[in-house]
Amino acid sequence: MNIELRHLRYFIAVAEERHFGRAAQRLNISQPPLSQQIQILEQHIGARLLARTNRSVALTAAGQQFLIDARQIMLHVEQAANKAARLHMGDEGELRVGFTSSAPFIAAVSDAIFVFRQRYPEVHLQMQELNTRQQLEPLNAGRLDLGVMRNTPLPETLDHQLMLREKLYAIVHKAHPLANQQSISVTALATEPFIFFDPQVGTALYTEILGLLHRYAIQPYITQEAGEAMTILGLVSTGLGVSILPASFRRVHLTDVAWIPLQEPDALSEVWLVWSKRSEHSALMKKMMALLLAG
């Protein structure tokens, strides 16, 4: 069979109008070509769909069933076209975003995700918590569309844009002698028992904070290692030692922890938005990128 969508559209018009002349006027074509196309449709099907008289048109039993199915087909085509258009415009579809454990505490990130959900409720936003090192391979393989991570060396296949720089803070127990200081130099932590990230975990904060300490000739006295920043905060709250974390974690309110700004101008942590150079920037990606980079 070589049935075209126009055949269905023509048949539906005739079946609904019960008149070739009115159907032709509705379709904005002349009546002879319409009659010819209906005949071709019936030949393709091998059944009479319409019982014609001089003044009206009636549906045969085959025609009644074909009208039901033709309407359903046209509805599916319209829905498919609308869905494709919404996907193209970025109003529908799926977006996969990797993020470090610190990302939800950054106002620019949490605000962007909130606005995205409000604007595009039909989009399936798949958020995956992965540390910086763990995001690189999925981004390369196309399993992630975007990654929110800390400053780290990237392979040539990935590109990035700086989202923000945030201050690094010393964190100490509220009873610590430094707790009431307005600000301190990082050198004040040189001899303190230090709670730090496990180097095997792969967090970029490990490299950033250790680099800061080394720039000021500090070899930290690490007494406890942890895989997550939240664990570090919890251990500092017990008085086991001190540490350094980005300002965004201040949104976690622990009454036993004091946050002290570091005086060094390079006591900063960078947050990057990362994507694969090989990936095509879909409308969804562009919309999320615009929100994340606006802050």
Short mmCIF file of C-alpha atoms in Angstrom, two decimals:
data_model
loop_
_atom_site.label_atom_id
_atom_site.label_comp_id
_atom_site.label_asym_id
_atom_site.label_seq_id
_atom_site.Cartn_x
_atom_site.Cartn_y
_atom_site.Cartn_z
CA MET A 1 0.00 0.00 0.00
CA ASN A 2 1.09 3.52 -0.75
CA ILE A 3 -1.32 5.40 1.52
CA GLU A 4 -0.20 8.93 2.32
CA LEU A 5 -1.22 11.19 5.19
CA ARG A 6 -3.03 13.46 2.75
CA HIS A 7 -5.26 10.51 1.81
CA LEU A 8 -6.26 10.16 5.45
CA ARG A 9 -6.82 13.89 5.80
CA TYR A 10 -8.99 13.97 2.65
CA PHE A 11 -11.01 10.96 3.76
CA ILE A 12 -11.63 12.38 7.25
CA ALA A 13 -12.87 15.66 5.74
CA VAL A 14 -15.31 13.89 3.40
CA ALA A 15 -16.47 11.53 6.14
CA GLU A 16 -17.13 14.41 8.54
CA GLU A 17 -18.75 16.72 6.00
CA ARG A 18 -20.71 13.92 4.29
CA HIS A 19 -20.32 15.95 1.12
CA PHE A 20 -17.49 16.21 -1.44
CA GLY A 21 -18.13 19.85 -2.22
CA ARG A 22 -18.00 21.01 1.41
CA ALA A 23 -14.99 18.79 2.09
CA ALA A 24 -13.13 20.26 -0.91
CA GLN A 25 -13.90 23.76 0.30
CA ARG A 26 -12.68 22.85 3.80
CA LEU A 27 -9.46 21.42 2.37
CA ASN A 28 -9.05 24.39 -0.01
CA ILE A 29 -8.80 22.16 -3.09
CA SER A 30 -11.13 21.56 -6.04
CA GLN A 31 -13.62 18.70 -5.95
CA PRO A 32 -12.39 16.51 -8.87
CA PRO A 33 -8.88 15.91 -7.42
CA LEU A 34 -10.50 15.15 -4.05
CA SER A 35 -12.80 12.53 -5.57
CA GLN A 36 -9.85 11.05 -7.46
CA GLN A 37 -7.73 10.75 -4.28
CA ILE A 38 -10.54 9.06 -2.37
CA GLN A 39 -10.88 6.55 -5.21
CA ILE A 40 -7.12 5.91 -5.10
CA LEU A 41 -7.35 5.38 -1.32
CA GLU A 42 -10.15 2.84 -1.76
CA GLN A 43 -8.12 1.05 -4.44
CA HIS A 44 -5.13 0.83 -2.11
CA ILE A 45 -7.27 -0.59 0.66
CA GLY A 46 -9.35 -2.83 -1.56
CA ALA A 47 -12.64 -1.82 0.00
CA ARG A 48 -15.36 0.76 -0.50
CA LEU A 49 -15.26 3.35 2.28
CA LEU A 50 -17.98 5.68 1.05
CA ALA A 51 -21.42 5.11 -0.41
CA ARG A 52 -21.95 8.01 -2.78
CA THR A 53 -25.21 9.55 -3.95
CA ASN A 54 -25.81 12.70 -5.96
CA ARG A 55 -26.49 14.76 -2.87
CA SER A 56 -24.65 13.12 0.03
CA VAL A 57 -22.05 10.64 1.14
CA ALA A 58 -22.50 7.82 3.65
CA LEU A 59 -19.90 5.66 5.33
CA THR A 60 -19.81 1.94 4.70
CA ALA A 61 -19.03 -0.41 7.57
CA ALA A 62 -15.40 -0.45 6.40
CA GLY A 63 -15.48 3.32 6.16
CA GLN A 64 -16.76 3.73 9.72
CA GLN A 65 -13.89 1.64 11.10
CA PHE A 66 -11.35 3.32 8.84
CA LEU A 67 -12.51 6.75 10.07
CA ILE A 68 -11.84 5.73 13.69
CA ASP A 69 -8.38 4.43 12.82
CA ALA A 70 -7.54 7.35 10.52
CA ARG A 71 -8.36 9.88 13.24
CA GLN A 72 -6.16 7.94 15.65
CA ILE A 73 -3.29 7.89 13.17
CA MET A 74 -3.55 11.63 12.55
CA LEU A 75 -3.64 12.25 16.30
CA HIS A 76 -0.46 10.17 16.75
CA VAL A 77 1.24 12.10 13.95
CA GLU A 78 0.28 15.41 15.54
CA GLN A 79 1.50 14.26 18.94
CA ALA A 80 4.78 13.02 17.46
CA ALA A 81 5.31 16.36 15.68
CA ASN A 82 4.54 18.31 18.84
CA LYS A 83 6.90 16.14 20.87
CA ALA A 84 9.70 16.59 18.33
CA ALA A 85 9.15 20.34 18.36
CA ARG A 86 9.21 20.44 22.18
CA LEU A 87 12.40 18.37 22.23
CA HIS A 88 13.98 20.72 19.71
CA MET A 89 12.96 23.74 21.76
CA GLY A 90 14.19 22.17 24.99
CA ASP A 91 10.77 22.00 26.64
CA GLU A 92 10.82 18.22 26.91
CA GLY A 93 13.40 15.41 27.07
CA GLU A 94 16.14 14.34 29.46
CA LEU A 95 19.16 16.16 30.83
CA ARG A 96 21.86 14.32 32.80
CA VAL A 97 23.97 16.45 35.14
CA GLY A 98 26.81 15.28 37.35
CA PHE A 99 27.59 17.24 40.49
CA THR A 100 29.99 17.08 43.40
CA SER A 101 28.69 16.70 46.95
CA SER A 102 29.34 20.39 47.59
CA ALA A 103 27.33 21.62 44.58
CA PRO A 104 23.86 21.63 46.26
CA PHE A 105 25.25 23.93 48.96
CA ILE A 106 26.28 26.54 46.38
CA ALA A 107 23.43 29.03 46.01
CA ALA A 108 24.11 29.63 42.32
CA VAL A 109 23.72 25.89 41.63
CA SER A 110 20.69 25.19 43.80
CA ASP A 111 18.94 28.32 42.52
CA ALA A 112 19.61 27.38 38.88
CA ILE A 113 18.22 23.87 39.37
CA PHE A 114 15.13 25.23 41.14
CA VAL A 115 14.41 27.70 38.33
CA PHE A 116 14.99 24.99 35.69
CA ARG A 117 12.47 22.67 37.37
CA GLN A 118 9.89 25.45 37.54
CA ARG A 119 10.30 26.48 33.91
CA TYR A 120 10.57 23.03 32.34
CA PRO A 121 8.49 20.58 34.41
CA GLU A 122 8.23 18.12 31.48
CA VAL A 123 12.02 17.64 31.35
CA HIS A 124 13.45 14.60 33.15
CA LEU A 125 16.37 16.11 35.05
CA GLN A 126 18.68 13.32 36.15
CA MET A 127 21.15 14.51 38.80
CA GLN A 128 24.06 12.19 39.67
CA GLU A 129 26.30 12.84 42.66
CA LEU A 130 29.89 12.08 41.63
CA ASN A 131 33.15 13.58 42.77
CA THR A 132 35.23 15.50 40.26
CA ARG A 133 37.38 12.56 39.17
CA GLN A 134 34.37 10.28 38.79
CA GLN A 135 32.60 12.70 36.42
CA LEU A 136 35.30 12.76 33.75
CA GLU A 137 34.69 9.33 32.18
CA PRO A 138 30.86 9.61 31.98
CA LEU A 139 31.21 13.05 30.39
CA ASN A 140 33.62 11.63 27.83
CA ALA A 141 31.37 8.65 27.13
CA GLY A 142 28.23 10.76 26.74
CA ARG A 143 26.48 9.34 29.81
CA LEU A 144 26.48 12.82 31.33
CA ASP A 145 25.55 16.00 29.46
CA LEU A 146 27.03 18.46 31.96
CA GLY A 147 29.24 18.28 35.03
CA VAL A 148 29.50 20.67 37.96
CA MET A 149 32.88 20.13 39.55
CA ARG A 150 35.89 21.73 41.16
CA ASN A 151 39.03 22.92 39.43
CA THR A 152 40.89 19.91 38.04
CA PRO A 153 43.06 18.98 35.03
CA LEU A 154 40.76 17.99 32.17
CA PRO A 155 41.42 15.68 29.21
CA GLU A 156 41.53 17.36 25.80
CA THR A 157 38.10 15.95 24.97
CA LEU A 158 36.38 18.05 27.66
CA ASP A 159 35.77 21.78 27.81
CA HIS A 160 34.77 24.00 30.72
CA GLN A 161 33.71 27.43 31.85
CA LEU A 162 34.31 28.99 35.24
CA MET A 163 31.08 29.26 37.21
CA LEU A 164 32.38 30.97 40.33
CA ARG A 165 35.18 31.32 42.82
CA GLU A 166 34.35 30.92 46.48
CA LYS A 167 36.35 31.72 49.59
CA LEU A 168 37.99 29.01 51.64
CA TYR A 169 37.38 29.06 55.38
CA ALA A 170 39.15 27.52 58.33
CA ILE A 171 36.77 25.43 60.41
CA VAL A 172 37.46 24.74 64.10
CA HIS A 173 35.51 23.65 67.14
CA LYS A 174 33.69 26.52 68.85
CA ALA A 175 35.89 26.06 71.95
CA HIS A 176 39.13 26.31 69.94
CA PRO A 177 41.36 29.34 70.74
CA LEU A 178 40.99 30.57 67.13
CA ALA A 179 37.20 30.31 67.09
CA ASN A 180 36.54 33.99 67.91
CA GLN A 181 38.99 35.47 65.38
CA GLN A 182 37.52 37.66 62.62
CA SER A 183 40.00 36.16 60.15
CA ILE A 184 43.24 34.23 60.28
CA SER A 185 46.21 33.40 58.07
CA VAL A 186 46.40 29.85 56.84
CA THR A 187 49.75 29.63 58.66
CA ALA A 188 47.82 29.65 61.95
CA LEU A 189 46.79 26.07 61.14
CA ALA A 190 50.34 24.84 60.50
CA THR A 191 50.70 22.92 63.76
CA GLU A 192 47.07 21.99 64.30
CA PRO A 193 45.81 18.39 63.99
CA PHE A 194 44.24 18.42 60.54
CA ILE A 195 41.17 16.50 59.35
CA PHE A 196 41.41 16.15 55.60
CA PHE A 197 40.09 14.34 52.55
CA ASP A 198 41.22 10.82 51.79
CA PRO A 199 43.48 11.20 48.71
CA GLN A 200 42.09 7.97 47.22
CA VAL A 201 38.55 9.35 46.97
CA GLY A 202 39.34 11.69 44.09
CA THR A 203 37.83 14.97 45.25
CA ALA A 204 39.34 18.07 43.65
CA LEU A 205 39.11 19.91 46.98
CA TYR A 206 41.92 17.69 48.20
CA THR A 207 44.24 19.07 45.51
CA GLU A 208 43.03 22.68 45.85
CA ILE A 209 43.38 22.89 49.63
CA LEU A 210 46.64 20.96 49.75
CA GLY A 211 48.00 23.28 47.05
CA LEU A 212 47.07 26.31 49.15
CA LEU A 213 48.87 24.89 52.19
CA HIS A 214 51.97 24.03 50.17
CA ARG A 215 52.11 27.54 48.65
CA TYR A 216 52.60 28.83 52.18
CA ALA A 217 55.13 26.14 53.08
CA ILE A 218 52.72 24.25 55.31
CA GLN A 219 52.88 20.49 55.56
CA PRO A 220 49.62 19.69 57.34
CA TYR A 221 49.67 17.39 60.33
CA ILE A 222 46.89 15.09 59.12
CA THR A 223 45.46 13.00 61.94
CA GLN A 224 42.21 11.89 60.35
CA GLU A 225 41.07 11.29 56.75
CA ALA A 226 37.50 11.27 55.46
CA GLY A 227 35.80 10.68 52.13
CA GLU A 228 33.20 13.46 52.35
CA ALA A 229 33.14 17.08 53.44
CA MET A 230 30.14 16.37 55.67
CA THR A 231 32.21 13.81 57.56
CA ILE A 232 35.00 16.34 57.97
CA LEU A 233 32.51 18.83 59.40
CA GLY A 234 31.18 16.23 61.78
CA LEU A 235 34.66 15.32 63.01
CA VAL A 236 35.60 18.98 63.51
CA SER A 237 32.42 19.40 65.56
CA THR A 238 33.70 16.71 67.95
CA GLY A 239 36.95 18.62 68.51
CA LEU A 240 39.21 16.04 66.81
CA GLY A 241 40.98 18.68 64.74
CA VAL A 242 40.65 21.58 62.28
CA SER A 243 40.16 21.74 58.55
CA ILE A 244 39.50 24.00 55.53
CA LEU A 245 36.36 23.98 53.40
CA PRO A 246 34.68 26.26 50.83
CA ALA A 247 32.23 28.93 51.98
CA SER A 248 29.22 27.09 50.50
CA PHE A 249 29.34 24.51 53.29
CA ARG A 250 28.44 27.25 55.77
CA ARG A 251 24.84 26.51 54.80
CA VAL A 252 25.24 23.41 56.97
CA HIS A 253 24.55 24.80 60.43
CA LEU A 254 26.51 22.95 63.09
CA THR A 255 26.45 24.82 66.39
CA ASP A 256 29.79 23.37 67.53
CA VAL A 257 31.72 24.53 64.44
CA ALA A 258 33.21 28.00 63.93
CA TRP A 259 33.95 29.30 60.41
CA ILE A 260 36.87 31.71 60.06
CA PRO A 261 37.75 33.48 56.79
CA LEU A 262 41.30 32.94 55.55
CA GLN A 263 43.25 36.14 54.85
CA GLU A 264 45.20 34.89 51.85
CA PRO A 265 43.83 36.30 48.56
CA ASP A 266 44.38 32.96 46.82
CA ALA A 267 42.40 31.03 49.44
CA LEU A 268 39.77 30.28 46.81
CA SER A 269 38.09 27.30 45.24
CA GLU A 270 36.89 27.32 41.64
CA VAL A 271 33.66 25.67 40.52
CA TRP A 272 33.50 24.67 36.84
CA LEU A 273 30.79 23.71 34.41
CA VAL A 274 32.19 20.94 32.17
CA TRP A 275 30.97 19.23 28.99
CA SER A 276 32.29 17.06 26.19
CA LYS A 277 33.65 18.83 23.12
CA ARG A 278 32.15 16.03 21.02
CA SER A 279 28.59 16.54 22.26
CA GLU A 280 26.10 18.70 20.42
CA HIS A 281 24.72 21.41 22.65
CA SER A 282 21.02 20.63 22.74
CA ALA A 283 18.45 23.28 23.58
CA LEU A 284 18.15 21.68 27.03
CA MET A 285 21.89 21.91 27.62
CA LYS A 286 21.95 25.55 26.55
CA LYS A 287 19.10 26.44 28.88
CA MET A 288 20.73 24.76 31.89
CA MET A 289 24.12 26.24 31.05
CA ALA A 290 22.64 29.73 30.84
CA LEU A 291 21.09 29.34 34.30
CA LEU A 292 24.21 27.87 35.92
CA LEU A 293 26.52 30.48 34.41
CA ALA A 294 24.22 33.41 35.21
CA GLY A 295 25.20 33.31 38.86
#
